[in-house]
Short mmCIF file of C-alpha atoms in Angstrom, two decimals:
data_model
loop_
_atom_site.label_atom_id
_atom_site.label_comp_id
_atom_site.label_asym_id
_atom_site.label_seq_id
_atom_site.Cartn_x
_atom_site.Cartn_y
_atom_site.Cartn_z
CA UNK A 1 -204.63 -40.77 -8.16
CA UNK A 2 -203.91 -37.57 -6.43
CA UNK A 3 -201.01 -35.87 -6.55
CA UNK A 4 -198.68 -34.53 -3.75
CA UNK A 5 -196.70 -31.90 -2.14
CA UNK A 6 -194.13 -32.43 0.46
CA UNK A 7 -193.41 -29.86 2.51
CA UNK A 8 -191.01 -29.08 5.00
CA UNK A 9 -191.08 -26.58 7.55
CA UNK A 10 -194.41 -27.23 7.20
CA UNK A 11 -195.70 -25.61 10.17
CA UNK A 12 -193.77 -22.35 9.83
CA UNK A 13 -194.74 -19.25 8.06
CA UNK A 14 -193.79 -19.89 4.05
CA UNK A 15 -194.55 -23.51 4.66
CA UNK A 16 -197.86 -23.28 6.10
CA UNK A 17 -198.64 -20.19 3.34
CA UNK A 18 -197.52 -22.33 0.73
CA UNK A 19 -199.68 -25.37 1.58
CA UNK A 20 -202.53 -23.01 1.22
CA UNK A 21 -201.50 -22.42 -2.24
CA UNK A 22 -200.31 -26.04 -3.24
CA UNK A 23 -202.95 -27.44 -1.23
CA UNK A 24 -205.45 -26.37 -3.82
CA UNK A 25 -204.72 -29.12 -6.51
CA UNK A 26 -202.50 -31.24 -4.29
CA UNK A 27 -202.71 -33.68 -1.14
CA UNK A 28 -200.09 -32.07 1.27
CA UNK A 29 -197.91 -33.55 3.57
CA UNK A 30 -196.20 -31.55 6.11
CA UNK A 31 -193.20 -31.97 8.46
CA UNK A 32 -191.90 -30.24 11.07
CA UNK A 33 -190.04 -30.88 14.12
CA UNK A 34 -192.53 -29.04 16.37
CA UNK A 35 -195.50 -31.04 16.84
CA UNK A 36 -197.74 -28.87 18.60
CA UNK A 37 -196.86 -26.38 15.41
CA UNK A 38 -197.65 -28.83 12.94
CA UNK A 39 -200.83 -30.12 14.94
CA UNK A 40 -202.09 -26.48 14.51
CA UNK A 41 -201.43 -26.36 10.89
CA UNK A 42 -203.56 -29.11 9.93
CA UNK A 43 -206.54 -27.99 11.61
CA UNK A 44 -205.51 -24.65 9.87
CA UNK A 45 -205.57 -26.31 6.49
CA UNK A 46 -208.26 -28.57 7.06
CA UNK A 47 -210.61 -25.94 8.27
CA UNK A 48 -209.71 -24.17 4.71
CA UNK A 49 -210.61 -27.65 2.99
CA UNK A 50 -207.23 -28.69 1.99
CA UNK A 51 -206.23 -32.72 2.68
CA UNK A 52 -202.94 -32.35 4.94
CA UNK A 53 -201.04 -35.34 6.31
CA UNK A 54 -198.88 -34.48 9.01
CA UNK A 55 -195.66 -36.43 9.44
CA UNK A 56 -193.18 -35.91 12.50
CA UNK A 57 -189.77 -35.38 11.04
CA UNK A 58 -186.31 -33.92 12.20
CA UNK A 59 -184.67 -33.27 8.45
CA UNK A 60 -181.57 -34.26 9.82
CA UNK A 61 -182.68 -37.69 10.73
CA UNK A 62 -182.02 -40.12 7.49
CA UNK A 63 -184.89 -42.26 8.57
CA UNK A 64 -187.10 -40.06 10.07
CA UNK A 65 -186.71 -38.39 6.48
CA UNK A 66 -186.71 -41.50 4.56
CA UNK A 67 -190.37 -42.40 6.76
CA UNK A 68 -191.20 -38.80 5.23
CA UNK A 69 -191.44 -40.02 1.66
CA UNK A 70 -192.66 -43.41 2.32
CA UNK A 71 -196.12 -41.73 3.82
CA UNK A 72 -195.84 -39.25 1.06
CA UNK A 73 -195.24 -41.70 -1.67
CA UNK A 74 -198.06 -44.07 -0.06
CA UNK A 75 -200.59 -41.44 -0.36
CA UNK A 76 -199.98 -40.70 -4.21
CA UNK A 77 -197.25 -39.92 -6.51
CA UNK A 78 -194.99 -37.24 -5.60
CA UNK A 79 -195.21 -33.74 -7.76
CA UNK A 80 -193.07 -31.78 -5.76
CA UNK A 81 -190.91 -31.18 -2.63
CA UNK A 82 -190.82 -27.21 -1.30
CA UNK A 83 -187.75 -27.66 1.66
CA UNK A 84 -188.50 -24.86 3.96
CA UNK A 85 -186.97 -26.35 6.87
CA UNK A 86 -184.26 -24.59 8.16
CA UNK A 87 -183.12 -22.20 11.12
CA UNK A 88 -181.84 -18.97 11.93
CA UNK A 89 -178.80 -17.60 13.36
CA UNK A 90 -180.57 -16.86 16.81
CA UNK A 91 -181.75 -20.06 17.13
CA UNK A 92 -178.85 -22.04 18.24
CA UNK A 93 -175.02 -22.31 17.68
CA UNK A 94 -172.93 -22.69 14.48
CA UNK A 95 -173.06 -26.62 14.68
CA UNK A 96 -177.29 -26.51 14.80
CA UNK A 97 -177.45 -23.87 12.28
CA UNK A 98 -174.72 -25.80 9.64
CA UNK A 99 -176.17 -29.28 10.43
CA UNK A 100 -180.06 -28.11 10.27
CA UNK A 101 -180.02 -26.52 6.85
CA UNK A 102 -177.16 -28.19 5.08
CA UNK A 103 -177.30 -31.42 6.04
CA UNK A 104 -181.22 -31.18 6.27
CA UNK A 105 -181.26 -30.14 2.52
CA UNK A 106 -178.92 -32.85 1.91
CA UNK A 107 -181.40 -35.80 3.56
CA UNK A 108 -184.32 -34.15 2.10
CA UNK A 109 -183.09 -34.13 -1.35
CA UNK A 110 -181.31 -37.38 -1.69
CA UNK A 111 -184.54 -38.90 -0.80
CA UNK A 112 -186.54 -37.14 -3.47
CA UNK A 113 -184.37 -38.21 -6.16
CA UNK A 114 -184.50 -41.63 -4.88
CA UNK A 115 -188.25 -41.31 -4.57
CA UNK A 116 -189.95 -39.09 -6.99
CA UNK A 117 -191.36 -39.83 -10.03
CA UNK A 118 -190.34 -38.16 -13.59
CA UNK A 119 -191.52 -34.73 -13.93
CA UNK A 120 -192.00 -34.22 -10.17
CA UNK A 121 -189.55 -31.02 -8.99
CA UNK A 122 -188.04 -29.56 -5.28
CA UNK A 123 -187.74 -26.42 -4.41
CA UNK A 124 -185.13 -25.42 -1.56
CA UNK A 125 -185.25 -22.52 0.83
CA UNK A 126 -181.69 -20.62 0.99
CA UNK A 127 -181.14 -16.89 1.62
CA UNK A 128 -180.22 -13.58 0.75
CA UNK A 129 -177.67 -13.86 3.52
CA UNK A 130 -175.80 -16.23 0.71
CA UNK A 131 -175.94 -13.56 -1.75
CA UNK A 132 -173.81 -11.45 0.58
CA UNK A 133 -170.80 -13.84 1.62
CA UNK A 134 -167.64 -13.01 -0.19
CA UNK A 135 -166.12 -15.33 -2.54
CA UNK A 136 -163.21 -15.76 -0.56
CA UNK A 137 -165.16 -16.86 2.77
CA UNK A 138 -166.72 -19.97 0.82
CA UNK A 139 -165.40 -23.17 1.49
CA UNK A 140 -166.64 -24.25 -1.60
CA UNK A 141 -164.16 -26.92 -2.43
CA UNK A 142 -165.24 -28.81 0.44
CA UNK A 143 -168.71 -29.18 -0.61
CA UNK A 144 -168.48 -32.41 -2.36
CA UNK A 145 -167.32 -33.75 1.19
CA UNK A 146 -171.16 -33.78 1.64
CA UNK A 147 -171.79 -37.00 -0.30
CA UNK A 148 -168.33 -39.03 0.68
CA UNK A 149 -167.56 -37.66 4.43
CA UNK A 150 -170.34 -36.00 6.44
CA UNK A 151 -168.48 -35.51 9.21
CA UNK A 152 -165.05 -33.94 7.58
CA UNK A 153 -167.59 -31.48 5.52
CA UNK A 154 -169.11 -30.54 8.96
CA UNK A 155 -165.38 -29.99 10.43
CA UNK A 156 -164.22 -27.96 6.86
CA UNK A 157 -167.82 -25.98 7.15
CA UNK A 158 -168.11 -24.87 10.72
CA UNK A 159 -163.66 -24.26 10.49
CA UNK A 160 -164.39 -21.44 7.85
CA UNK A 161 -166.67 -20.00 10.38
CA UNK A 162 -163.85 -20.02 12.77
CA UNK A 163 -162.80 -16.48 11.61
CA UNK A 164 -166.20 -14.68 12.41
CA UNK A 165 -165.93 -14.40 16.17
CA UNK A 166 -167.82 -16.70 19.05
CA UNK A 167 -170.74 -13.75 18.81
CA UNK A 168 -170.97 -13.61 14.63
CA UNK A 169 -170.38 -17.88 14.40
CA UNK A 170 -173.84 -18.33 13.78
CA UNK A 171 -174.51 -16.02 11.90
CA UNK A 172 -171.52 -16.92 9.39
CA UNK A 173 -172.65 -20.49 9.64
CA UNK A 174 -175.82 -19.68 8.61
CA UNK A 175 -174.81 -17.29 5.13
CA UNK A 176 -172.32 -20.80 4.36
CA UNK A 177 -174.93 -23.22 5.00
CA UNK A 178 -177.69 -21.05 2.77
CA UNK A 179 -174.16 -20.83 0.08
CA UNK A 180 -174.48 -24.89 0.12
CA UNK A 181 -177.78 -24.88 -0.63
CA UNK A 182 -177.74 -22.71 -3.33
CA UNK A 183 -174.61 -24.57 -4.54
CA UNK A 184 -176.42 -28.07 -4.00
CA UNK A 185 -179.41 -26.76 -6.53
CA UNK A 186 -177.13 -25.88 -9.35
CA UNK A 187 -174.53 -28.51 -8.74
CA UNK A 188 -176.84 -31.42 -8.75
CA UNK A 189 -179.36 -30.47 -11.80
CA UNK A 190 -178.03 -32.26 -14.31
CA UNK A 191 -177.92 -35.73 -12.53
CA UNK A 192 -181.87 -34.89 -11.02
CA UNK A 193 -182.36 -33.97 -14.88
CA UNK A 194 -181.23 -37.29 -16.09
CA UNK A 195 -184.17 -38.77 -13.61
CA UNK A 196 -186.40 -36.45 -15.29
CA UNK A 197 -186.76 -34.02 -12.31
CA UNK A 198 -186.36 -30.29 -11.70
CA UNK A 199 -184.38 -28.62 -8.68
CA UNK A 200 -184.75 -24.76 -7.76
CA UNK A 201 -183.54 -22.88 -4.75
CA UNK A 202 -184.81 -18.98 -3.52
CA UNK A 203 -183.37 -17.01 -1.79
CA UNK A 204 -185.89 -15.03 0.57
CA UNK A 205 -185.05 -11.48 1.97
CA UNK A 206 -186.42 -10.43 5.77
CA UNK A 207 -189.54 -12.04 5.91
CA UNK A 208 -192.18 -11.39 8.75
CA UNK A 209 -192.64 -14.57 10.17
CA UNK A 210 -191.87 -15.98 13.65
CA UNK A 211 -188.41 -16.95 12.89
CA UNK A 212 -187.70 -13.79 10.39
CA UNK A 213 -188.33 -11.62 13.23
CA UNK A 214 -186.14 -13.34 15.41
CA UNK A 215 -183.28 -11.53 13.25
CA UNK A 216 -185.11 -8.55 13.49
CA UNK A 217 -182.45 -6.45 15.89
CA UNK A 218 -179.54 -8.92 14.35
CA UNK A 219 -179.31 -7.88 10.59
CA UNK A 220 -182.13 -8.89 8.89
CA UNK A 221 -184.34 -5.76 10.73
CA UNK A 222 -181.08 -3.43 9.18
CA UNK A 223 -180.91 -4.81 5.63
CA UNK A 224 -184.77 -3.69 5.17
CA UNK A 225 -183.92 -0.31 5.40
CA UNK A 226 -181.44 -0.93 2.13
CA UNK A 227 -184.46 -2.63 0.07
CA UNK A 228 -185.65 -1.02 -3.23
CA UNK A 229 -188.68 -2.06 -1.33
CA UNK A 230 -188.20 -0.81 2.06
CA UNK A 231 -190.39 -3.10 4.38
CA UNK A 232 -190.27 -6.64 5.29
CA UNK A 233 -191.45 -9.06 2.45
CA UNK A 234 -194.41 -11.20 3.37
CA UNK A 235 -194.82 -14.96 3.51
CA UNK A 236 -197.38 -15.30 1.22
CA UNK A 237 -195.25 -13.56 -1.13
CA UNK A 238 -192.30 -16.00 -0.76
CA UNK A 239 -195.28 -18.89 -0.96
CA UNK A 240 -196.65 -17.72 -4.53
CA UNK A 241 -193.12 -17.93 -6.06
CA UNK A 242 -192.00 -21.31 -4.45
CA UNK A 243 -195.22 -22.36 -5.48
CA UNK A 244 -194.98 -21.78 -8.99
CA UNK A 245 -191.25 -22.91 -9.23
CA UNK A 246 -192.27 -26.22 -8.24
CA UNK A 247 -195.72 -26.41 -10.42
CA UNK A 248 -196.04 -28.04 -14.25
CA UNK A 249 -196.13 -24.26 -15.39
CA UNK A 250 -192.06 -23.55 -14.72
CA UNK A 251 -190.98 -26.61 -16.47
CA UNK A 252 -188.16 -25.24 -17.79
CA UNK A 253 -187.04 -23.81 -14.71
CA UNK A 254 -184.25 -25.78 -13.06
CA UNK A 255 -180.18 -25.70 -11.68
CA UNK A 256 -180.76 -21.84 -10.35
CA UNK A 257 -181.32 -19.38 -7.69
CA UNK A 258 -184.03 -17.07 -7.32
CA UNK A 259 -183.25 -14.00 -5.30
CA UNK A 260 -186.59 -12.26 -3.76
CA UNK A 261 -185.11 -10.05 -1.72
CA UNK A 262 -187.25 -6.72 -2.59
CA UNK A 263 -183.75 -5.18 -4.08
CA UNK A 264 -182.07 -5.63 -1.09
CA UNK A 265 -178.68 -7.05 -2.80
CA UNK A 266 -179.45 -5.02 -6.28
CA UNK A 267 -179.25 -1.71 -3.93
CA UNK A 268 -176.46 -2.58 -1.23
CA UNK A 269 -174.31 -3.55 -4.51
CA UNK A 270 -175.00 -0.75 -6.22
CA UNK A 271 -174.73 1.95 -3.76
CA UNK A 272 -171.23 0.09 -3.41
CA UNK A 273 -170.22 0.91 -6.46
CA UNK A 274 -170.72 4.44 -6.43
CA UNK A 275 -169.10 4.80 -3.10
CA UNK A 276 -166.11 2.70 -4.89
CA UNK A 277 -166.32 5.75 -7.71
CA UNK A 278 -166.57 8.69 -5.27
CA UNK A 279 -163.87 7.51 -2.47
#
């Protein structure tokens, strides 16, 4: 029977590049919440000769999400999950932004442990923008509010925004929401592991895609200038690695964050430090 790859976010720019990869020993099914988007994906994919289903689905919708893996898991077992679905600081307000890609990762992932199979694995989109939130700015003891009390974590989440400003709200919602999902892949690998499954995030630098660019005059287009490598990273470069974190050869690989960034972090911190030194 064949095998299959979820993935969200389907129709964007890492999704759709990494159904070309995963789409060469895999059914795919894609989702997205842009239908003319995903519409033009499939014939993308098909026209390639990869099988793609494509299923309709707002990730913050429990059964819109939990129709996701039924058509997935009625095709064929699941093998893996790759959660690219998410959104950007310019693309609505700090409510959108919080509820899209932590409560999004949230649906999507509850349903794959419910659903997959032993050995299967999920790979979740955060950021580099995590990488770059203070300590202190991380509501992180109100993350378990996620399972008990969705709507107190959504008050405690978008409250520690509060201090950014009405202009920088988003964009502090997003770095917090990316933190969760980071948080959510470590957090939760030990109870996926005792279902015999693997969980991963990455964290992507300034990719050129449609909604990477969208950040391009808001911080992203800045921090490429501080890179070790100084230009924006690709999507088919973010595709390779997601791609391999969620395939049979990274078995070992779970409860962590990859950073792929192109130095971005590595130099800010560093150049940091010697600034500390001289001042």
């Amino acid at each position: 029977m064949t095998r299959v790859s979820v993935i969200t976010g389907g129709a964007g720019g890492m999704g759709r590049a990494t159904a070309k990869i995963v789409g060469q020993d895999h059914t795919v099914v894609l989702c997205d919440i842009r239908q003319d988007r995903l519409d033009g994906a499939v014939a993308e994919l098909e026209s390639l000769g990869i099988s793609a289903t494509p299923v309709h689905c707002d990730v913050t919708d429990r059964d819109a999400v939990a129709r996701l893996f039924e058509a997935a898991a009625g095709i064929g077992p699941i093998a893996s999950v790759i959660h690219a679905a998410g959104v950007s600081p310019s693309m609505g307000d700090a409510d959108y932004v919080m509820t899209t890609n932590a409560i999004g990762t949230l649906r999507v992932n509850e349903a794959f442990f419910a659903t997959a199979g032993e050995g299967s694995a999920i790979v979740n989109v955060a950021s580099m923008a995590s990488h770059m939130l203070p300590d202190e700015l991380v509501p992180a003891q109100h993350f378990d509010l996620a399972f008990t009390d969705e709507p107190r974590f959504l008050t405690e989440m978008l409250a520690a925004c509060d201090i950014a400003g009405e202009e920088m709200r988003s964009g502090l919602a997003y770095s917090v929401s990316k933190t969760f999902v980071r948080w959510y892949s470590s957090a939760q690998a030990e109870r996926f592991n005792a279902r015999g499954l693997r969980i991963v995030s990455v964290s992507p630098g300034s990719v050129d895609t449609e909604m990477g660019l969208l950040e391009a005059d808001a911080g992203a287009g800045a921090m490429v200038a501080n890179a070790a490598v100084p230009r924006w990273g690709k999507a088919e470069e973010m595709a390779e690695l997601f791609a391999f974190c969620a395939s049979d050869r990274a078995t070992y690989l779970t409860g962590t964050d990859i950073l792929n960034d192109g130095g971005v972090i590595a130099s800010m911190r560093e150049r940091a430090r010697v600034a500390a030194q001289n001042a």
